[in-house]
PDB file of C-alpha atoms in Angstrom:
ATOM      1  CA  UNK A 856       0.000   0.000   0.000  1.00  0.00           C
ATOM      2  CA  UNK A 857       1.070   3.520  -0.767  1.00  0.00           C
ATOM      3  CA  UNK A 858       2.262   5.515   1.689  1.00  0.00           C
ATOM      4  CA  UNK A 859       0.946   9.141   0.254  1.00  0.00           C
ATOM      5  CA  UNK A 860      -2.290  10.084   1.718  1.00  0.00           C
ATOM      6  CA  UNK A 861      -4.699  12.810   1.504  1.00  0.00           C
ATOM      7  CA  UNK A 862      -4.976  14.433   4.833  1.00  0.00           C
ATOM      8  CA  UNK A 863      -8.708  15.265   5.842  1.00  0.00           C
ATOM      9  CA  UNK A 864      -8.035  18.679   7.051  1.00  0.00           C
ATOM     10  CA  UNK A 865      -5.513  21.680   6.700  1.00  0.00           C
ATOM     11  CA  UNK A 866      -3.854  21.006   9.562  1.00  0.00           C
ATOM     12  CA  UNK A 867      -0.542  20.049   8.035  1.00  0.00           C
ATOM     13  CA  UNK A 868      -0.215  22.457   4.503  1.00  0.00           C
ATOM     14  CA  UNK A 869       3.389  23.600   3.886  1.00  0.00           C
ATOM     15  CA  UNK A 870       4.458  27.035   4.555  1.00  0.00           C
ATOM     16  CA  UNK A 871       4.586  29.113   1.304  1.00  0.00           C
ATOM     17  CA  UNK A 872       6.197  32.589   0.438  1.00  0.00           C
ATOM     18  CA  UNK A 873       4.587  35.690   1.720  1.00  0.00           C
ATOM     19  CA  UNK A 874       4.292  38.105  -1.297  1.00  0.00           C
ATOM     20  CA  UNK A 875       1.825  34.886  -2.797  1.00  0.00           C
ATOM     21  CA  UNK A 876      -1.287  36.714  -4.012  1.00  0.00           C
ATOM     22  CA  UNK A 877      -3.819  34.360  -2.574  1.00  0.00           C
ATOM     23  CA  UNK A 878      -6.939  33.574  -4.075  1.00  0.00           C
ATOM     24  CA  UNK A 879      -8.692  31.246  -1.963  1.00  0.00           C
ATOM     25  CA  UNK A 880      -7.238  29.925   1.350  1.00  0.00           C
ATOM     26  CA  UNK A 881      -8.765  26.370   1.721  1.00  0.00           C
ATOM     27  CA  UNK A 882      -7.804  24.733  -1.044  1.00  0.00           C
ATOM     28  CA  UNK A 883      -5.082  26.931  -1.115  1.00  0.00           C
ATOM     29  CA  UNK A 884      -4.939  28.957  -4.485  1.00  0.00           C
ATOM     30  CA  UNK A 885      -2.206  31.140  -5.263  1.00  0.00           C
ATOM     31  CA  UNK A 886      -0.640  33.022  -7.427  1.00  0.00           C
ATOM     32  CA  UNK A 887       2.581  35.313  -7.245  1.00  0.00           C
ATOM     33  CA  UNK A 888       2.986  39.398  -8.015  1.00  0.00           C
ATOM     34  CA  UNK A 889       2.776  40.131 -11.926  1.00  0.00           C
ATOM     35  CA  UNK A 890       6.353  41.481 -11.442  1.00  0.00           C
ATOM     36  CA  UNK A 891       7.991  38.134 -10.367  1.00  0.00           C
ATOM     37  CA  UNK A 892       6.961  36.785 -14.099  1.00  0.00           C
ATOM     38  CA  UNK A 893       9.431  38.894 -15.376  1.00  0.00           C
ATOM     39  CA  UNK A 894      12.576  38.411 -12.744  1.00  0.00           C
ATOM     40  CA  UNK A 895      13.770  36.064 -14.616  1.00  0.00           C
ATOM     41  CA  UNK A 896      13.568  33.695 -17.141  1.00  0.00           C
ATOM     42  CA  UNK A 897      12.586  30.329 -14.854  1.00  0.00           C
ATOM     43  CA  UNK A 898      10.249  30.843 -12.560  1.00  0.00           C
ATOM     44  CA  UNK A 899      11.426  30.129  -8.550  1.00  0.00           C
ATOM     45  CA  UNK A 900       9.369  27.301  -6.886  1.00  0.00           C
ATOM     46  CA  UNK A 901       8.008  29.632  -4.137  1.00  0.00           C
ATOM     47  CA  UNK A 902       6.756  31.960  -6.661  1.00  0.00           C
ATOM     48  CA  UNK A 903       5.339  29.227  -8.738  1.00  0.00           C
ATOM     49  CA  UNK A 904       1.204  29.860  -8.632  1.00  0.00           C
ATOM     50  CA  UNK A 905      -0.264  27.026  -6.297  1.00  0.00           C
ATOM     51  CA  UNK A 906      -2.906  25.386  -7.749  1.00  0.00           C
ATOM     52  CA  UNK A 907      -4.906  22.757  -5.340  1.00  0.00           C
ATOM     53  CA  UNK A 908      -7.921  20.868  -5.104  1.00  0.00           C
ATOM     54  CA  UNK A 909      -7.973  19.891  -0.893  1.00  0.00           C
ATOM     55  CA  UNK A 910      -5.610  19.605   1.537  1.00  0.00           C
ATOM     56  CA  UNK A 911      -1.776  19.238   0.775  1.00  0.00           C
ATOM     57  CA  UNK A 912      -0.678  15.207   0.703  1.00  0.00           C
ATOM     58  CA  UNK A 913       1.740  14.098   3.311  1.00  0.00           C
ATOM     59  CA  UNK A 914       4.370  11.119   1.711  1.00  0.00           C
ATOM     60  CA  UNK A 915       5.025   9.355   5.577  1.00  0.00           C
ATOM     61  CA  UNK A 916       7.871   7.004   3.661  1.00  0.00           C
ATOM     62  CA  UNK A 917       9.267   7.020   0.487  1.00  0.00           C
ATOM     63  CA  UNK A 918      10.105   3.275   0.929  1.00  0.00           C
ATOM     64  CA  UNK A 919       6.692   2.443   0.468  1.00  0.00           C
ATOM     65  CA  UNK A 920       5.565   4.679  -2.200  1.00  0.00           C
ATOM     66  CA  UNK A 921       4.578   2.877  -5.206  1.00  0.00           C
ATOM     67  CA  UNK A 922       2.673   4.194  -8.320  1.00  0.00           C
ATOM     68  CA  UNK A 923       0.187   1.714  -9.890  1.00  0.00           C
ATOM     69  CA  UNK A 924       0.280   1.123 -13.573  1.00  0.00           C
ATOM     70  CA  UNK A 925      -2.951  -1.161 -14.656  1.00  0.00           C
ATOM     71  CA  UNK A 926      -5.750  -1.001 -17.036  1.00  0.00           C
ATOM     72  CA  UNK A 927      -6.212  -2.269 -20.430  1.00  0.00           C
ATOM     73  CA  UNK A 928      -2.298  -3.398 -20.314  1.00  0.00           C
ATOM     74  CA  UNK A 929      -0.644  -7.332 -20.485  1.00  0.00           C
ATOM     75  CA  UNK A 930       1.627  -6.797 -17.450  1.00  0.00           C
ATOM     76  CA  UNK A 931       0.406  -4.154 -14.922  1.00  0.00           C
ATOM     77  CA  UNK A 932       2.742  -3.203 -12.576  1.00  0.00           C
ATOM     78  CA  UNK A 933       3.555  -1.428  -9.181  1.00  0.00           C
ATOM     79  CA  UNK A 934       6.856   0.999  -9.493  1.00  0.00           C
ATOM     80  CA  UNK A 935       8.796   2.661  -6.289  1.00  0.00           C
ATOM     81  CA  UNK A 936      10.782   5.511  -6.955  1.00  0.00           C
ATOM     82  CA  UNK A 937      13.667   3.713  -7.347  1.00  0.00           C
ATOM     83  CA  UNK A 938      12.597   1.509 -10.460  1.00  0.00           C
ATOM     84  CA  UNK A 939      11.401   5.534 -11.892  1.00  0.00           C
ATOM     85  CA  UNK A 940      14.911   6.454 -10.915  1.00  0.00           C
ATOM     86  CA  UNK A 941      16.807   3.914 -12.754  1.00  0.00           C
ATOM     87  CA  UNK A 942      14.705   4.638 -15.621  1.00  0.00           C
ATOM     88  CA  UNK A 943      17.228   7.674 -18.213  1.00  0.00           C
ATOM     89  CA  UNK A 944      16.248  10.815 -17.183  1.00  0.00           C
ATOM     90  CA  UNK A 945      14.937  13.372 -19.182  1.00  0.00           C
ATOM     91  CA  UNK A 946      14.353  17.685 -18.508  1.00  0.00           C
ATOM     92  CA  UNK A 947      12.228  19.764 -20.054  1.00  0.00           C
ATOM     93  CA  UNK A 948      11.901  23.356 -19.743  1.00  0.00           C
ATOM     94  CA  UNK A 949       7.922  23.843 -19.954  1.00  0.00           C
ATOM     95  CA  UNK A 950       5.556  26.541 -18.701  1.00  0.00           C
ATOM     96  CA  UNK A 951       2.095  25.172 -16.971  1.00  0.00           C
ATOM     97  CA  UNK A 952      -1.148  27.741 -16.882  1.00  0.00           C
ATOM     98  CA  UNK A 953      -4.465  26.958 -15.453  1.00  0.00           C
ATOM     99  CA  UNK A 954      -6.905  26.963 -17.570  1.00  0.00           C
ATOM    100  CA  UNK A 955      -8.528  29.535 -15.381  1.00  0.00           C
ATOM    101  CA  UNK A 956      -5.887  31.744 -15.928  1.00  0.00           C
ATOM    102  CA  UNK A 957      -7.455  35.592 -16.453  1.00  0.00           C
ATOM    103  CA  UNK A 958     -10.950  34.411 -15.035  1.00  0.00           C
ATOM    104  CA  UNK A 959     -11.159  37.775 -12.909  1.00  0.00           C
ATOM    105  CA  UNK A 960     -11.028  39.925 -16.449  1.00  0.00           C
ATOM    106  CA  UNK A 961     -13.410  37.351 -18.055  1.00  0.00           C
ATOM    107  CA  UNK A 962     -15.856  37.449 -14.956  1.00  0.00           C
ATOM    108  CA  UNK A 963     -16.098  41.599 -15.956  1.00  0.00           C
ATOM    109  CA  UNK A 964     -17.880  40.613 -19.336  1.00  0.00           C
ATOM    110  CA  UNK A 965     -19.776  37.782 -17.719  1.00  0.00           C
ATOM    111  CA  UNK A 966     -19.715  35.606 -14.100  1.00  0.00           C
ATOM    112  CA  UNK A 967     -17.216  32.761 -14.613  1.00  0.00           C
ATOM    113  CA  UNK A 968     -17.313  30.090 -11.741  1.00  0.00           C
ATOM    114  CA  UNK A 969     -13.661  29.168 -10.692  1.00  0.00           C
ATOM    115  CA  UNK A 970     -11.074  30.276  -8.354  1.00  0.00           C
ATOM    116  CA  UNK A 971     -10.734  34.068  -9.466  1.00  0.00           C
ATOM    117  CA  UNK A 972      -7.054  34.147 -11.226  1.00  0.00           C
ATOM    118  CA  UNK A 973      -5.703  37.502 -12.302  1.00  0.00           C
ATOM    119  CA  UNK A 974      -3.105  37.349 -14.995  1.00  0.00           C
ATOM    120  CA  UNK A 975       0.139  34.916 -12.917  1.00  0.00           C
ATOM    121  CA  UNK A 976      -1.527  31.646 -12.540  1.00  0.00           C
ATOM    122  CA  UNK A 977       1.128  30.281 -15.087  1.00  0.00           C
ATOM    123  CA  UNK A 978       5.153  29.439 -14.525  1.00  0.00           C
ATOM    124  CA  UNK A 979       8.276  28.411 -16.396  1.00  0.00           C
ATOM    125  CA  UNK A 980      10.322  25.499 -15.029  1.00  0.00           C
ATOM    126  CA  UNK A 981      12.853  23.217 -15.756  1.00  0.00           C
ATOM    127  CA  UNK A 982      10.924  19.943 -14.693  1.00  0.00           C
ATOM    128  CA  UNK A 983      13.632  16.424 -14.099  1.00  0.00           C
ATOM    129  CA  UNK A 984      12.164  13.076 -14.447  1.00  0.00           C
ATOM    130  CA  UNK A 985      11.776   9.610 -16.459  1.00  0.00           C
ATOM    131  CA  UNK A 986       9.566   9.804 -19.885  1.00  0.00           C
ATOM    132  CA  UNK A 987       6.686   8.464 -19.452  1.00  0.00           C
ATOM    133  CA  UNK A 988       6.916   6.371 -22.962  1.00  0.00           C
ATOM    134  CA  UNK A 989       9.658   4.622 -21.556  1.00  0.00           C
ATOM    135  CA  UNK A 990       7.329   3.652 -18.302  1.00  0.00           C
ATOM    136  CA  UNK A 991       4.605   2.600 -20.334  1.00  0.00           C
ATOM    137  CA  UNK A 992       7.374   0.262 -22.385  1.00  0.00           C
ATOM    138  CA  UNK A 993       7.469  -1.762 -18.881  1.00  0.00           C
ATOM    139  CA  UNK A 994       4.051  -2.620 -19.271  1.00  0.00           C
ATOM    140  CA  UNK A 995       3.813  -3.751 -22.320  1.00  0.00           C
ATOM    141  CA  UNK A 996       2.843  -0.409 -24.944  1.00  0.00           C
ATOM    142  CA  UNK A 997       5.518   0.256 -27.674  1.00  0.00           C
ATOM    143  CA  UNK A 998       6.175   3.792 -28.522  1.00  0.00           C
ATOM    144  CA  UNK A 999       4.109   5.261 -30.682  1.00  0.00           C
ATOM    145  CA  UNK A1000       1.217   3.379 -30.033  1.00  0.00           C
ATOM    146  CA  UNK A1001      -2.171   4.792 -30.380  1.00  0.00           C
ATOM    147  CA  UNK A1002      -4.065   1.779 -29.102  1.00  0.00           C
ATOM    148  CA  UNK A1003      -2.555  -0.439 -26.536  1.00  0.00           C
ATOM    149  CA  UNK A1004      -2.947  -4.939 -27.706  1.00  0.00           C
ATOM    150  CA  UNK A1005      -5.885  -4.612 -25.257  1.00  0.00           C
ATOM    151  CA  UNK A1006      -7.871  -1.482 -26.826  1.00  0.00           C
ATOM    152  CA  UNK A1007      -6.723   1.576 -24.751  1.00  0.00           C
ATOM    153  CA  UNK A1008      -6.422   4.374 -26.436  1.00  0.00           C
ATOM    154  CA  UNK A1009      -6.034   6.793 -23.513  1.00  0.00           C
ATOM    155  CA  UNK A1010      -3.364   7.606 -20.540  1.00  0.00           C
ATOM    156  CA  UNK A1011      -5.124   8.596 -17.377  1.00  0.00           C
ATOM    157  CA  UNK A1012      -3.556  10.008 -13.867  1.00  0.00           C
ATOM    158  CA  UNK A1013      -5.110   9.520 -10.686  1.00  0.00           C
ATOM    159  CA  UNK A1014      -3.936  11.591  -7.842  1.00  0.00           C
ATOM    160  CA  UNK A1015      -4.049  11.440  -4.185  1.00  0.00           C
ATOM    161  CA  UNK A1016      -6.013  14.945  -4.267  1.00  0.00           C
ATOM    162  CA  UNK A1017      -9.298  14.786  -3.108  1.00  0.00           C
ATOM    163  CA  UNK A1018     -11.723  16.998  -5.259  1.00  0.00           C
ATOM    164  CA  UNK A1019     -14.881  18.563  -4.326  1.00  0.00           C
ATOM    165  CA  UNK A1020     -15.598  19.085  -7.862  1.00  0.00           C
ATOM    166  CA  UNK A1021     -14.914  15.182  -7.943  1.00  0.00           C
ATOM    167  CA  UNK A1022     -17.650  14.640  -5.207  1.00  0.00           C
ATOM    168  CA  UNK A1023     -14.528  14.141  -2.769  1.00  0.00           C
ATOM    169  CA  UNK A1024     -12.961  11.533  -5.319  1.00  0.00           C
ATOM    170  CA  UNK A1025      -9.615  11.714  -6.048  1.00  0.00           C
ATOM    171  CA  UNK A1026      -8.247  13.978  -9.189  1.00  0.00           C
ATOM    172  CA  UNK A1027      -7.386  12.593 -12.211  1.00  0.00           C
ATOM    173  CA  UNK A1028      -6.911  13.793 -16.204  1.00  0.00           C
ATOM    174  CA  UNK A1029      -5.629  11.930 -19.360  1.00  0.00           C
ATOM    175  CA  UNK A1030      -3.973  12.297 -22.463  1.00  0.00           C
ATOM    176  CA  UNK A1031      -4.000   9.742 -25.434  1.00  0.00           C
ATOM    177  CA  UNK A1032      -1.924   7.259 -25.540  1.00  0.00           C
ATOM    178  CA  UNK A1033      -0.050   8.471 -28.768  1.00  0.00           C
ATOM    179  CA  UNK A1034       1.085  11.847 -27.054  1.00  0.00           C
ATOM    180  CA  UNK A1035       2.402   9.900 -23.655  1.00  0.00           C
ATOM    181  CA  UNK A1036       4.393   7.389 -26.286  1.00  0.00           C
ATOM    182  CA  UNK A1037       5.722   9.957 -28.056  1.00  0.00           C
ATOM    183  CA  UNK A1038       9.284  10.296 -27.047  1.00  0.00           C
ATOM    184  CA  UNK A1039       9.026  14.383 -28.880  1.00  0.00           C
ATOM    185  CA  UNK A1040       6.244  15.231 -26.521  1.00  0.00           C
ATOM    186  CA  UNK A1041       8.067  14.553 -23.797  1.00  0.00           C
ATOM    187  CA  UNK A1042       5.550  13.641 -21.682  1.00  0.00           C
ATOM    188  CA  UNK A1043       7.243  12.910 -18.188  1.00  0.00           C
ATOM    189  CA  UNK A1044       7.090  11.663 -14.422  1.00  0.00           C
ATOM    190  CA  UNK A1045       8.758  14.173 -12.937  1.00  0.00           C
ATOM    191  CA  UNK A1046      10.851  14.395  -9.594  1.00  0.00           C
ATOM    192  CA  UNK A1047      12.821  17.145 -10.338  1.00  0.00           C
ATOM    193  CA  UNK A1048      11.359  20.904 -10.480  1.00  0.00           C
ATOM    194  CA  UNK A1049      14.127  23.297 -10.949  1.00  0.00           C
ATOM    195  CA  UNK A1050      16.899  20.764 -10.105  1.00  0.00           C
ATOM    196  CA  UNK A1051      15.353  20.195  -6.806  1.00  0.00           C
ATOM    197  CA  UNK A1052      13.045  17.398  -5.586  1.00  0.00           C
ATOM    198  CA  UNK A1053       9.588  18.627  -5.651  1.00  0.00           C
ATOM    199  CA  UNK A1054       8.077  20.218  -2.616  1.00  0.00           C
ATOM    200  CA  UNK A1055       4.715  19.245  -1.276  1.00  0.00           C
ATOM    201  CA  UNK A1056       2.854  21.993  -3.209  1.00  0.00           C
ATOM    202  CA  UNK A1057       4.028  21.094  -6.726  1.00  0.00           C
ATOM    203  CA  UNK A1058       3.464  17.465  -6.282  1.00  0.00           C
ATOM    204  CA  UNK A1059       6.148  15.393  -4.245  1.00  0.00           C
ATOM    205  CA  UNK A1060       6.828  12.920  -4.754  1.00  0.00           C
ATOM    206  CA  UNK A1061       5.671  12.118  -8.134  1.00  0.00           C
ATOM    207  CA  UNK A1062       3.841  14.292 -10.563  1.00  0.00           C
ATOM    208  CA  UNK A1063       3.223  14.512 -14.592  1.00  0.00           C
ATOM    209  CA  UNK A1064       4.505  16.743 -17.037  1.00  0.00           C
ATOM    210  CA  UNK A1065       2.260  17.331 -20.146  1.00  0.00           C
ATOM    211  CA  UNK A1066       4.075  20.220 -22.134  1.00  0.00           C
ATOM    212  CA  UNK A1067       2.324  22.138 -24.463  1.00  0.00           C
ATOM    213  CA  UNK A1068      -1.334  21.582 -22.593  1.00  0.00           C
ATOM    214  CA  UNK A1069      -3.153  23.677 -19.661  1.00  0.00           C
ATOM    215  CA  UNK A1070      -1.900  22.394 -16.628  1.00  0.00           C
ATOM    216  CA  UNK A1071      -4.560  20.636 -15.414  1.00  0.00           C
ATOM    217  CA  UNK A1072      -2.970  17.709 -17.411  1.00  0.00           C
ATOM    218  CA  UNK A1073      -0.178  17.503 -15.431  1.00  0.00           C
ATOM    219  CA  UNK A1074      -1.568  16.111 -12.023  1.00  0.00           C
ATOM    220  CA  UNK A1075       0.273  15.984  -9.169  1.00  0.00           C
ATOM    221  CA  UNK A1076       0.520  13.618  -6.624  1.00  0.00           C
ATOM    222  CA  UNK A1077       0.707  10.402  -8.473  1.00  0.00           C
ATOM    223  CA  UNK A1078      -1.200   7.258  -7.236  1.00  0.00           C
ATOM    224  CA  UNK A1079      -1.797   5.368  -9.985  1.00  0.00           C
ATOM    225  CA  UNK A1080      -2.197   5.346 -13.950  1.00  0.00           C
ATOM    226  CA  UNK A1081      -4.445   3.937 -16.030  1.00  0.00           C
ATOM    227  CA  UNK A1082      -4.435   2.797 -19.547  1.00  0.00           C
ATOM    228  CA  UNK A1083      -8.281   3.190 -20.596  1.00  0.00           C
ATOM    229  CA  UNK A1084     -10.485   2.977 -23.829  1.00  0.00           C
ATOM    230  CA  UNK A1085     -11.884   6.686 -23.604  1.00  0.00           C
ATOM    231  CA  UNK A1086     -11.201   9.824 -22.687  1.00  0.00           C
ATOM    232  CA  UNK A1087     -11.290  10.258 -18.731  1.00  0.00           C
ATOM    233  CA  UNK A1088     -14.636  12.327 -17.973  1.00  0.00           C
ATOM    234  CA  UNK A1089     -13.158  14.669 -15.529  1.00  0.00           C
ATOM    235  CA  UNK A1090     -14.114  17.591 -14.136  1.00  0.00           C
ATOM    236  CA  UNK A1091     -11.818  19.793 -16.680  1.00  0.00           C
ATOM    237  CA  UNK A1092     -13.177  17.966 -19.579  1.00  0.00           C
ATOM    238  CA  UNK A1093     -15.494  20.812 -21.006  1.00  0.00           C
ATOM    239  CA  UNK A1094     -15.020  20.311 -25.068  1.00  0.00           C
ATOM    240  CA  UNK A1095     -11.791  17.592 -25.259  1.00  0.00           C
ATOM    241  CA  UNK A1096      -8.903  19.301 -27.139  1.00  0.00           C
ATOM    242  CA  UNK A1097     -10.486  22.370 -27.977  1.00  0.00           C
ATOM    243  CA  UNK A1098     -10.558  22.837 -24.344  1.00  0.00           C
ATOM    244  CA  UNK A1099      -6.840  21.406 -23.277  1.00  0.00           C
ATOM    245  CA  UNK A1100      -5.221  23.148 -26.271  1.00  0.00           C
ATOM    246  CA  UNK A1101      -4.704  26.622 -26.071  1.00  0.00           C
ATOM    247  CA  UNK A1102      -6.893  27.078 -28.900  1.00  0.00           C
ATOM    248  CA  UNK A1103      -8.722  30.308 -27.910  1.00  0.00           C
ATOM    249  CA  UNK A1104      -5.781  31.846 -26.508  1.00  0.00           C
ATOM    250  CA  UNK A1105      -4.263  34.733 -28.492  1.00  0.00           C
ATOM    251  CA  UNK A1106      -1.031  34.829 -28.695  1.00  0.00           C
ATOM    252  CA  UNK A1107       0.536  38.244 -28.760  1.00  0.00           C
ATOM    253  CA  UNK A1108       4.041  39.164 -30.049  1.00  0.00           C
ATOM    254  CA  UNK A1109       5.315  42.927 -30.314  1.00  0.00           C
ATOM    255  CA  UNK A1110       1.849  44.351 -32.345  1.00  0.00           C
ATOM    256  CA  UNK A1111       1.248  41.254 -34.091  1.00  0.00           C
ATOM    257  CA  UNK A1112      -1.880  38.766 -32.640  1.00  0.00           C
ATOM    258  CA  UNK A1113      -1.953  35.053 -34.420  1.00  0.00           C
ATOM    259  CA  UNK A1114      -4.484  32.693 -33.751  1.00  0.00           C
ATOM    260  CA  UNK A1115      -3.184  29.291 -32.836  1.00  0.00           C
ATOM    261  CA  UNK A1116      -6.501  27.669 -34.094  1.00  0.00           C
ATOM    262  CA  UNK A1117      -5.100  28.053 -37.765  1.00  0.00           C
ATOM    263  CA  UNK A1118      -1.078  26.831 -35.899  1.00  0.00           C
ATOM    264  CA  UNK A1119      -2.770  23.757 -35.158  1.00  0.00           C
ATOM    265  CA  UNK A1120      -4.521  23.004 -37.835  1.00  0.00           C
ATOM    266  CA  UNK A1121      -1.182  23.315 -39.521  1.00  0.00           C
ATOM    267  CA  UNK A1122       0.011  20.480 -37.689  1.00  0.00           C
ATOM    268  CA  UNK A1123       1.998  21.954 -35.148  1.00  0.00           C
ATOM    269  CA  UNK A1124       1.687  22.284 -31.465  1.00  0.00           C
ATOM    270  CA  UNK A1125       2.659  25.149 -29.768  1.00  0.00           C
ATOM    271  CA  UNK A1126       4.268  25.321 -26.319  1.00  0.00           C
ATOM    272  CA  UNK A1127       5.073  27.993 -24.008  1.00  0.00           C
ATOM    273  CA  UNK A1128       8.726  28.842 -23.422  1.00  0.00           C
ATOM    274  CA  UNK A1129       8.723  32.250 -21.278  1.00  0.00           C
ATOM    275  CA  UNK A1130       6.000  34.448 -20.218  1.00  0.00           C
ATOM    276  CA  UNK A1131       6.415  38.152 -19.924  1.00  0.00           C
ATOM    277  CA  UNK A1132       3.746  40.191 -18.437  1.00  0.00           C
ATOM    278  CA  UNK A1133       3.421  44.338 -18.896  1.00  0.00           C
ATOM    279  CA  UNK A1134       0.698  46.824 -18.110  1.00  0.00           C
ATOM    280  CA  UNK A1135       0.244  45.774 -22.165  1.00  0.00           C
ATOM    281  CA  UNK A1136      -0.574  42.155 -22.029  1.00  0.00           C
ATOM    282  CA  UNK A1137       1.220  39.163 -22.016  1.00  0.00           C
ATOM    283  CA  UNK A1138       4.357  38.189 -24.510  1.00  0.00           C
ATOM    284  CA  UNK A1139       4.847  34.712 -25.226  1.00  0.00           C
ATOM    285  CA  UNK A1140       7.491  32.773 -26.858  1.00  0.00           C
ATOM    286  CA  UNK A1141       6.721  30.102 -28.436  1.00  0.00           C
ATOM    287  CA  UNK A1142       8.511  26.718 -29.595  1.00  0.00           C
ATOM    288  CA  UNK A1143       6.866  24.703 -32.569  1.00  0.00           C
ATOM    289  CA  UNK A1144       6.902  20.722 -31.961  1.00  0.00           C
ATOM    290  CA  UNK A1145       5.857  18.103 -34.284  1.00  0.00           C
ATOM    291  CA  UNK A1146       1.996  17.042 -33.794  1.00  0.00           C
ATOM    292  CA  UNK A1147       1.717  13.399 -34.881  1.00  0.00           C
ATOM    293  CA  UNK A1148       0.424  12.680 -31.429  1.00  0.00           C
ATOM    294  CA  UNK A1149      -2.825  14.645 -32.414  1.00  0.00           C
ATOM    295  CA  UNK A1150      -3.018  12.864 -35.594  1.00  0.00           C
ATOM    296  CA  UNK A1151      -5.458   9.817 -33.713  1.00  0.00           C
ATOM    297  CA  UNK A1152      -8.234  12.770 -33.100  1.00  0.00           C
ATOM    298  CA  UNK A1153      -8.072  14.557 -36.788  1.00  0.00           C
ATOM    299  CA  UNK A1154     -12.060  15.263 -36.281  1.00  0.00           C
ATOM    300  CA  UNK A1155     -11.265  17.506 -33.374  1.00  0.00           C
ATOM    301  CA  UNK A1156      -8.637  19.811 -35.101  1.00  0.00           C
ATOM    302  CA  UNK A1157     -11.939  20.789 -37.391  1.00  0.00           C
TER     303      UNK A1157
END
């Protein structure tokens, strides 16, 4: 049995930085100053926006810690962190946003329901961990598989994090199983945030890494992982990937606006390298990577 629990009150969250802009206390929701976007180029842990669900998990031994890998696979299997560890590791530099990222300036044109995020509930970070196509190769799935021998054609995470939104179930979001065997998306199970082991708020011991998507992909708190036939109905599913692309986000350089609807029907995916915030808007740089992992839903690119 797993030794990472979800505690039933907030008796035991972790202390965070003080200049955190919060938005709701319990869950805690954070984000930091507009100002610390711009300090510098990676975004430091403590002024990483927090984005929970419930209480903070508590790991009580790392020993015991195993994350579950079962489903519609041949050889399911438990992993500790040290059969992740001996896995090659892999770093990414990616930027997460919530997808609720803005929601107070949207809520002036009409009432959004969400935690009320002004413009910083997004971060760049160099995240260290094992790719999860090579994890999935220990079970069984090849890479580049878009259906598994036994018909899954999905990837999904379940946390730890109890969710209201969940009815007090745990948390949990997928991606198909083309992107997580992908070796270019880089999907990963990361350890590692900013060359440090992750702290309690970002996910220790175990979280995902789904560049190039709203964060909401990237759960934290691993328990287990799931290889299923559809798409997990979670709460953030609202439209399926024209709601985990950015595809209604404009995307402003200098005076120029593009619309990355028309980027990804192109066949590329875009993916946020560095965020820069003025009293103008945001700037984003962007890096282009190859979209053959979207080429399993082509109806959804319409």
């Amino acid at each position: 049995m797993s030794s990472l629990r979800a505690p039933s009150n907030y008796s035991e969250e972790p202390p965070r930085h003080p200049s955190l802009v919060v938005n709701s206390q319990e869950p805690f929701n954070a984000e930091p100053p507009r100002s610390a976007l711009i300090a510098s180029y990676v975004t430091p842990v403590d002024l990483f926006y927090k984005r929970n669900h419930g209480p903070i998990p508590v790991l009580d031994d790392i020993e015991r810690y195993r994350v579950t890998i079962s489903g519609l696979v041949e050889k399911p299997h438990d992993l500790s962190m040290a059969d992740i560890r001996k896995l090659s590791k892999h770093t990414v530099t990616a930027t997460l946003q919530c997808a609720g990222n803005r929601r107070t300036a949207m809520s002036k044109v009409k009432p959004v329901k969400g935690v009320g995020w002004d413009v910083s509930a997004i971060g760049n970070a160099i995240w260290g961990g094992a790719k999860l196509a090579d994890v999935l190769e220990l079970v069984g799935i090849s890479k580049l598989t878009s259906v598994s021998p036994l018909g899954g054609k999905h990837v999904e995470f379940v946390s730890v994090d109890m969710c209201k939104e969940e009815k007090g179930g745990p948390y949990k979001s997928s991606i198909p199983l083309l992107q997580a065997t992908n070796l270019d998306a880089e999907v990963i199970l990361a350890y590692e945030m900013n060359g440090e082991p992750l702290n309690r708020d970002h996910g220790y011991p175990l979280r995902v890494i789904v560049p190039g998507v709203i964060g909401a992909r990237s759960v934290k708190w691993l328990s287990s992982i799931n290889i299923i036939e559809n798409e997990c109905q979670c709460l953030e599913v609202v439209g399926g990937l024209s709601e985990w692309m950015y595809l209604s986000m404009e995307v402003r350089h200098g005076r120029k606006q593009s619309d990355t609807r028309r980027v990804l029907k192109s066949h590329m995916l875009l993916m946020i390298q560095v965020v820069v915030t003025s009293g103008h808007g945001c700037c984003l740089r962007l890096k282009q990577m190859s979209l053959a992992l979207l080429k399993s839903s082509p109806k959804q690119l319409i």
